mmCIF file of C-alpha atoms in Angstrom:
data_model
loop_
_atom_site.group_PDB
_atom_site.id
_atom_site.type_symbol
_atom_site.label_atom_id
_atom_site.label_comp_id
_atom_site.label_asym_id
_atom_site.label_seq_id
_atom_site.Cartn_x
_atom_site.Cartn_y
_atom_site.Cartn_z
ATOM 1 C CA MET C 1 67.052 101.335 -27.770
ATOM 2 C CA THR C 2 65.486 102.796 -31.585
ATOM 3 C CA ASP C 3 66.396 103.311 -35.121
ATOM 4 C CA GLU C 4 66.876 106.392 -36.972
ATOM 5 C CA SER C 5 63.552 106.305 -38.017
ATOM 6 C CA GLY C 6 62.468 106.343 -34.080
ATOM 7 C CA ALA C 7 60.634 103.066 -33.609
ATOM 8 C CA LYS C 8 61.568 101.148 -30.852
ATOM 9 C CA ILE C 9 63.324 97.864 -31.844
ATOM 10 C CA ILE C 10 63.401 95.076 -28.755
ATOM 11 C CA ASP C 11 66.728 94.354 -27.483
ATOM 12 C CA THR C 12 67.049 90.395 -27.118
ATOM 13 C CA GLU C 13 70.032 90.782 -24.726
ATOM 14 C CA GLU C 14 67.877 93.068 -22.046
ATOM 15 C CA PRO C 15 65.356 91.099 -19.949
ATOM 16 C CA LEU C 16 61.354 91.545 -21.448
ATOM 17 C CA LEU C 17 59.970 92.072 -17.231
ATOM 18 C CA ASP C 18 60.683 94.827 -15.715
ATOM 19 C CA ASP C 19 62.579 94.278 -12.261
ATOM 20 C CA ALA C 20 60.507 96.635 -10.720
ATOM 21 C CA ALA C 21 57.351 95.273 -11.003
ATOM 22 C CA PRO C 22 56.049 92.049 -7.925
ATOM 23 C CA ARG C 23 57.131 88.717 -8.760
ATOM 24 C CA ARG C 24 54.961 85.845 -7.516
ATOM 25 C CA PRO C 25 56.403 83.925 -5.225
ATOM 26 C CA ALA C 26 58.335 80.501 -6.187
ATOM 27 C CA SER C 27 56.322 78.073 -4.903
ATOM 28 C CA PRO C 28 57.402 75.704 -1.953
ATOM 29 C CA ALA C 29 58.996 73.071 -1.948
ATOM 30 C CA PRO C 30 56.679 69.847 -1.350
ATOM 31 C CA MET C 31 57.616 68.416 1.023
ATOM 32 C CA ASN C 32 58.200 64.844 1.975
ATOM 33 C CA PHE C 33 55.956 63.442 4.135
ATOM 34 C CA LYS C 34 56.705 59.866 5.342
ATOM 35 C CA PRO C 35 54.139 57.941 6.621
ATOM 36 C CA ARG C 36 53.993 56.229 10.413
ATOM 37 C CA PRO C 37 54.693 53.015 10.133
ATOM 38 C CA ARG C 38 52.493 50.707 11.268
ATOM 39 C CA PRO C 39 52.898 48.663 14.385
ATOM 40 C CA LEU C 40 54.414 45.411 13.481
ATOM 41 C CA ALA C 41 51.423 43.215 14.465
ATOM 42 C CA ARG C 42 49.536 45.111 11.501
ATOM 43 C CA ARG C 43 52.116 44.582 9.418
ATOM 44 C CA PHE C 44 52.275 41.167 9.589
ATOM 45 C CA PRO C 45 48.849 40.176 10.545
ATOM 46 C CA VAL C 46 50.462 36.154 11.749
ATOM 47 C CA ILE C 47 51.531 38.196 14.594
ATOM 48 C CA GLU C 48 48.204 39.398 15.835
ATOM 49 C CA MET C 49 46.675 36.089 15.077
ATOM 50 C CA ALA C 50 49.041 34.254 17.305
ATOM 51 C CA ARG C 51 49.108 37.067 19.809
ATOM 52 C CA GLU C 52 44.750 36.318 19.791
ATOM 53 C CA GLY C 53 44.809 32.644 19.908
ATOM 54 C CA THR C 54 47.367 32.425 22.953
ATOM 55 C CA TYR C 55 44.667 34.799 24.492
ATOM 56 C CA TRP C 56 42.009 32.782 23.369
ATOM 57 C CA VAL C 57 44.109 29.553 24.932
ATOM 58 C CA ALA C 58 45.198 31.760 28.593
ATOM 59 C CA ARG C 59 40.927 31.926 29.001
ATOM 60 C CA ILE C 60 41.308 28.676 29.728
ATOM 61 C CA TRP C 61 43.608 29.186 32.607
ATOM 62 C CA PHE C 62 42.096 32.526 33.739
ATOM 63 C CA ARG C 63 38.960 30.898 34.723
ATOM 64 C CA GLY C 64 40.708 27.924 37.255
ATOM 65 C CA VAL C 65 41.258 28.395 40.861
ATOM 66 C CA PHE C 66 44.697 28.461 40.666
ATOM 67 C CA TYR C 67 44.938 31.364 38.228
ATOM 68 C CA SER C 68 42.408 33.596 40.977
ATOM 69 C CA ASN C 69 45.312 32.554 43.653
ATOM 70 C CA SER C 70 48.203 34.039 41.531
ATOM 71 C CA LEU C 71 46.478 37.253 41.195
ATOM 72 C CA ARG C 72 46.881 37.220 45.324
ATOM 73 C CA GLY C 73 50.134 40.070 46.489
ATOM 74 C CA ARG C 74 50.864 43.175 48.023
ATOM 75 C CA ARG C 75 48.145 45.271 48.143
ATOM 76 C CA PRO C 76 49.776 49.864 48.931
ATOM 77 C CA GLN C 77 48.666 51.543 51.627
ATOM 78 C CA ALA C 78 47.388 53.917 49.542
ATOM 79 C CA LEU C 79 47.183 55.321 46.341
ATOM 80 C CA THR C 80 49.838 58.230 45.613
ATOM 81 C CA LEU C 81 48.423 59.246 42.435
ATOM 82 C CA ILE C 82 44.939 60.208 41.632
ATOM 83 C CA PRO C 83 44.447 60.880 37.564
ATOM 84 C CA GLU C 84 42.253 63.967 36.904
ATOM 85 C CA GLU C 85 38.719 63.710 35.704
ATOM 86 C CA ASN C 86 38.702 65.401 32.457
ATOM 87 C CA TRP C 87 34.759 64.698 31.918
ATOM 88 C CA PRO C 88 32.214 66.244 34.330
ATOM 89 C CA GLY C 89 29.605 64.116 35.703
ATOM 90 C CA SER C 90 25.538 64.948 35.136
ATOM 91 C CA SER C 91 23.755 65.372 38.815
ATOM 92 C CA ASP C 92 20.853 64.524 37.029
ATOM 93 C CA ARG C 93 21.608 61.055 36.035
ATOM 94 C CA GLY C 94 23.669 60.941 39.626
ATOM 95 C CA ALA C 95 20.317 61.439 41.265
ATOM 96 C CA GLY C 96 18.914 58.065 39.432
ATOM 97 C CA LEU C 97 21.744 56.354 40.840
ATOM 98 C CA VAL C 98 21.606 57.323 43.964
ATOM 99 C CA GLU C 99 17.732 56.591 44.173
ATOM 100 C CA GLY C 100 19.061 52.789 43.213
ATOM 101 C CA ARG C 101 17.788 53.307 39.308
ATOM 102 C CA PHE C 102 20.320 52.262 36.868
ATOM 103 C CA ARG C 103 19.392 52.880 33.598
ATOM 104 C CA PHE C 104 21.843 52.486 30.773
ATOM 105 C CA LEU C 105 20.617 51.624 27.525
ATOM 106 C CA ASN C 106 17.101 51.938 27.732
ATOM 107 C CA HIS C 107 17.005 49.465 30.281
ATOM 108 C CA THR C 108 16.750 49.906 34.038
ATOM 109 C CA LEU C 109 17.414 47.537 37.077
ATOM 110 C CA ASN C 110 17.304 48.209 40.595
ATOM 111 C CA ALA C 111 20.865 48.627 42.449
ATOM 112 C CA GLU C 112 20.289 45.896 44.715
ATOM 113 C CA ASP C 113 19.787 43.786 41.470
ATOM 114 C CA ALA C 114 22.142 45.026 39.146
ATOM 115 C CA PHE C 115 25.178 43.364 39.754
ATOM 116 C CA SER C 116 23.962 39.836 39.943
ATOM 117 C CA LYS C 117 21.392 40.317 37.262
ATOM 118 C CA ALA C 118 23.056 42.024 34.633
ATOM 119 C CA LEU C 119 22.706 39.335 32.177
ATOM 120 C CA GLU C 120 19.104 39.832 31.412
ATOM 121 C CA ALA C 121 20.308 42.932 30.344
ATOM 122 C CA GLY C 122 22.581 42.185 27.583
ATOM 123 C CA PRO C 123 26.190 42.616 26.890
ATOM 124 C CA ALA C 124 26.576 46.184 26.213
ATOM 125 C CA TRP C 125 24.503 47.025 29.425
ATOM 126 C CA GLN C 126 26.837 44.733 31.544
ATOM 127 C CA ALA C 127 30.053 46.595 29.658
ATOM 128 C CA GLU C 128 28.355 50.152 30.770
ATOM 129 C CA LEU C 129 27.762 49.045 34.035
ATOM 130 C CA HIS C 130 31.100 47.434 35.210
ATOM 131 C CA SER C 131 33.209 49.913 33.888
ATOM 132 C CA PHE C 132 31.465 52.154 36.269
ATOM 133 C CA ASP C 133 32.093 55.031 34.395
ATOM 134 C CA TRP C 134 28.849 56.078 35.453
ATOM 135 C CA LEU C 135 30.834 57.226 39.320
ATOM 136 C CA ARG C 136 31.323 60.490 37.996
ATOM 137 C CA ASP C 137 27.739 61.285 37.746
ATOM 138 C CA MET C 138 27.021 60.154 41.500
ATOM 139 C CA ARG C 139 30.118 62.168 42.661
ATOM 140 C CA ALA C 140 28.287 65.226 40.293
ATOM 141 C CA VAL C 141 25.619 64.855 43.567
ATOM 142 C CA GLY C 142 28.035 65.860 45.772
ATOM 143 C CA THR C 143 26.105 64.515 49.004
ATOM 144 C CA GLU C 144 26.788 61.900 51.835
ATOM 145 C CA ALA C 145 24.022 59.818 50.607
ATOM 146 C CA ALA C 146 25.364 59.541 46.879
ATOM 147 C CA ARG C 147 29.478 58.842 48.290
ATOM 148 C CA ILE C 148 27.872 55.487 50.461
ATOM 149 C CA GLN C 149 25.377 54.782 47.475
ATOM 150 C CA ALA C 150 29.067 54.586 45.302
ATOM 151 C CA ARG C 151 30.741 52.461 47.937
ATOM 152 C CA ASN C 152 28.005 50.355 48.437
ATOM 153 C CA CYS C 153 28.099 49.417 44.835
ATOM 154 C CA VAL C 154 32.305 48.818 44.574
ATOM 155 C CA ALA C 155 31.659 46.800 47.553
ATOM 156 C CA SER C 156 28.529 45.131 45.409
ATOM 157 C CA TRP C 157 31.195 44.447 42.627
ATOM 158 C CA ILE C 158 33.674 42.487 44.483
ATOM 159 C CA SER C 159 31.567 40.351 46.070
ATOM 160 C CA ALA C 160 29.624 39.381 42.719
ATOM 161 C CA ASN C 161 33.242 39.311 40.707
ATOM 162 C CA PRO C 162 35.608 37.070 42.818
ATOM 163 C CA LYS C 163 37.239 35.650 39.943
ATOM 164 C CA TRP C 164 37.843 36.566 36.255
ATOM 165 C CA ASP C 165 34.785 36.733 33.413
ATOM 166 C CA PRO C 166 35.067 36.863 30.247
ATOM 167 C CA LEU C 167 33.376 40.602 30.179
ATOM 168 C CA THR C 168 33.808 41.935 33.618
ATOM 169 C CA TRP C 169 37.761 41.058 33.098
ATOM 170 C CA ARG C 170 37.912 42.455 29.356
ATOM 171 C CA PRO C 171 40.532 44.114 28.709
ATOM 172 C CA ASP C 172 38.736 47.524 28.052
ATOM 173 C CA VAL C 173 35.998 47.241 30.581
ATOM 174 C CA LEU C 174 38.652 46.443 32.986
ATOM 175 C CA SER C 175 40.944 49.280 32.167
ATOM 176 C CA SER C 176 38.261 51.420 32.645
ATOM 177 C CA ARG C 177 36.739 50.460 35.890
ATOM 178 C CA LEU C 178 40.190 50.850 37.040
ATOM 179 C CA CYS C 179 40.803 54.706 35.747
ATOM 180 C CA ASN C 180 37.222 55.326 37.346
ATOM 181 C CA TRP C 181 37.900 53.616 40.651
ATOM 182 C CA LEU C 182 41.311 55.730 40.921
ATOM 183 C CA THR C 183 40.275 58.647 39.461
ATOM 184 C CA HIS C 184 37.061 58.595 42.116
ATOM 185 C CA ALA C 185 39.111 57.339 45.116
ATOM 186 C CA GLU C 186 38.938 60.054 47.584
ATOM 187 C CA PHE C 187 35.122 60.485 46.750
ATOM 188 C CA VAL C 188 34.084 56.585 47.210
ATOM 189 C CA SER C 189 36.398 55.626 50.333
ATOM 190 C CA ALA C 190 36.419 59.296 51.864
ATOM 191 C CA GLY C 191 35.293 57.745 55.894
ATOM 192 C CA ALA C 192 34.995 54.296 54.902
ATOM 193 C CA ASP C 193 36.301 51.875 57.627
ATOM 194 C CA ALA C 194 39.509 50.415 57.602
ATOM 195 C CA SER C 195 38.197 46.778 56.563
ATOM 196 C CA PHE C 196 36.505 48.727 52.764
ATOM 197 C CA ALA C 197 39.561 50.548 52.532
ATOM 198 C CA SER C 198 41.740 47.562 52.379
ATOM 199 C CA LEU C 199 39.187 45.327 50.517
ATOM 200 C CA PHE C 200 39.209 48.564 47.819
ATOM 201 C CA LEU C 201 43.158 48.964 47.345
ATOM 202 C CA ASP C 202 43.331 45.116 47.481
ATOM 203 C CA ASN C 203 40.579 44.403 44.365
ATOM 204 C CA ILE C 204 42.627 46.906 42.754
ATOM 205 C CA ALA C 205 45.765 45.547 42.958
ATOM 206 C CA ARG C 206 44.854 42.357 41.624
ATOM 207 C CA GLN C 207 43.001 44.025 38.705
ATOM 208 C CA VAL C 208 46.330 45.408 37.723
ATOM 209 C CA ARG C 209 47.918 42.344 37.958
ATOM 210 C CA HIS C 210 45.617 40.706 35.423
ATOM 211 C CA LEU C 211 45.851 44.204 33.101
ATOM 212 C CA ARG C 212 49.330 43.689 32.896
ATOM 213 C CA ARG C 213 49.076 39.705 32.009
ATOM 214 C CA VAL C 214 46.914 40.232 29.120
ATOM 215 C CA ALA C 215 48.535 43.416 27.653
ATOM 216 C CA ARG C 216 50.923 41.442 25.835
ATOM 217 C CA PHE C 217 47.928 39.989 23.780
ATOM 218 C CA MET C 218 46.045 43.102 22.720
ATOM 219 C CA PRO C 219 46.770 44.537 19.189
ATOM 220 C CA ASP C 220 49.155 47.175 19.325
ATOM 221 C CA GLY C 221 47.997 50.716 19.184
#
């Protein structure tokens, strides 16, 4: 409005902002993210300590003949589910393995000595060997010689590890080995005789039984 002199007077009852002008959108309400609850054992360290203590006591039992016998049982007649390989192997690395050179962590052993003399290579090298992560590299070679070498390695491992061992049967190593054996089972066992197929399936079943038993001792998450 204007007074009699023509001067504009601001009416305090009128809005100071033009309704046609763009307005800044209001800030969204902050989202309330609830933290994911920690596993029970991490919230209560005494539970994790009890698990570790029980596992160390159980290791005494694992070493005995009776425990090895307890892993016997019915074996599957065939594998009904084969996991997919998510990580392609290297045919270059596989070629060396097929030729009998097991090189991990800058240390090399011949195939015939790998499973019997791995102690001299150290625990990290042994863990790499016994995990069988390198089977994918042999498979990438794709030859019959690679298949036979892979099968011989599996048979050598079974022969050298008839009972529990703190490293070769360590849960992380064992679970990796089982995963690799199952993933590459067709590659390893195709064309094998019945005795190897029986030995292979029986040993898979033994390792699965042990892994189920020790899973309760492992940390959550």
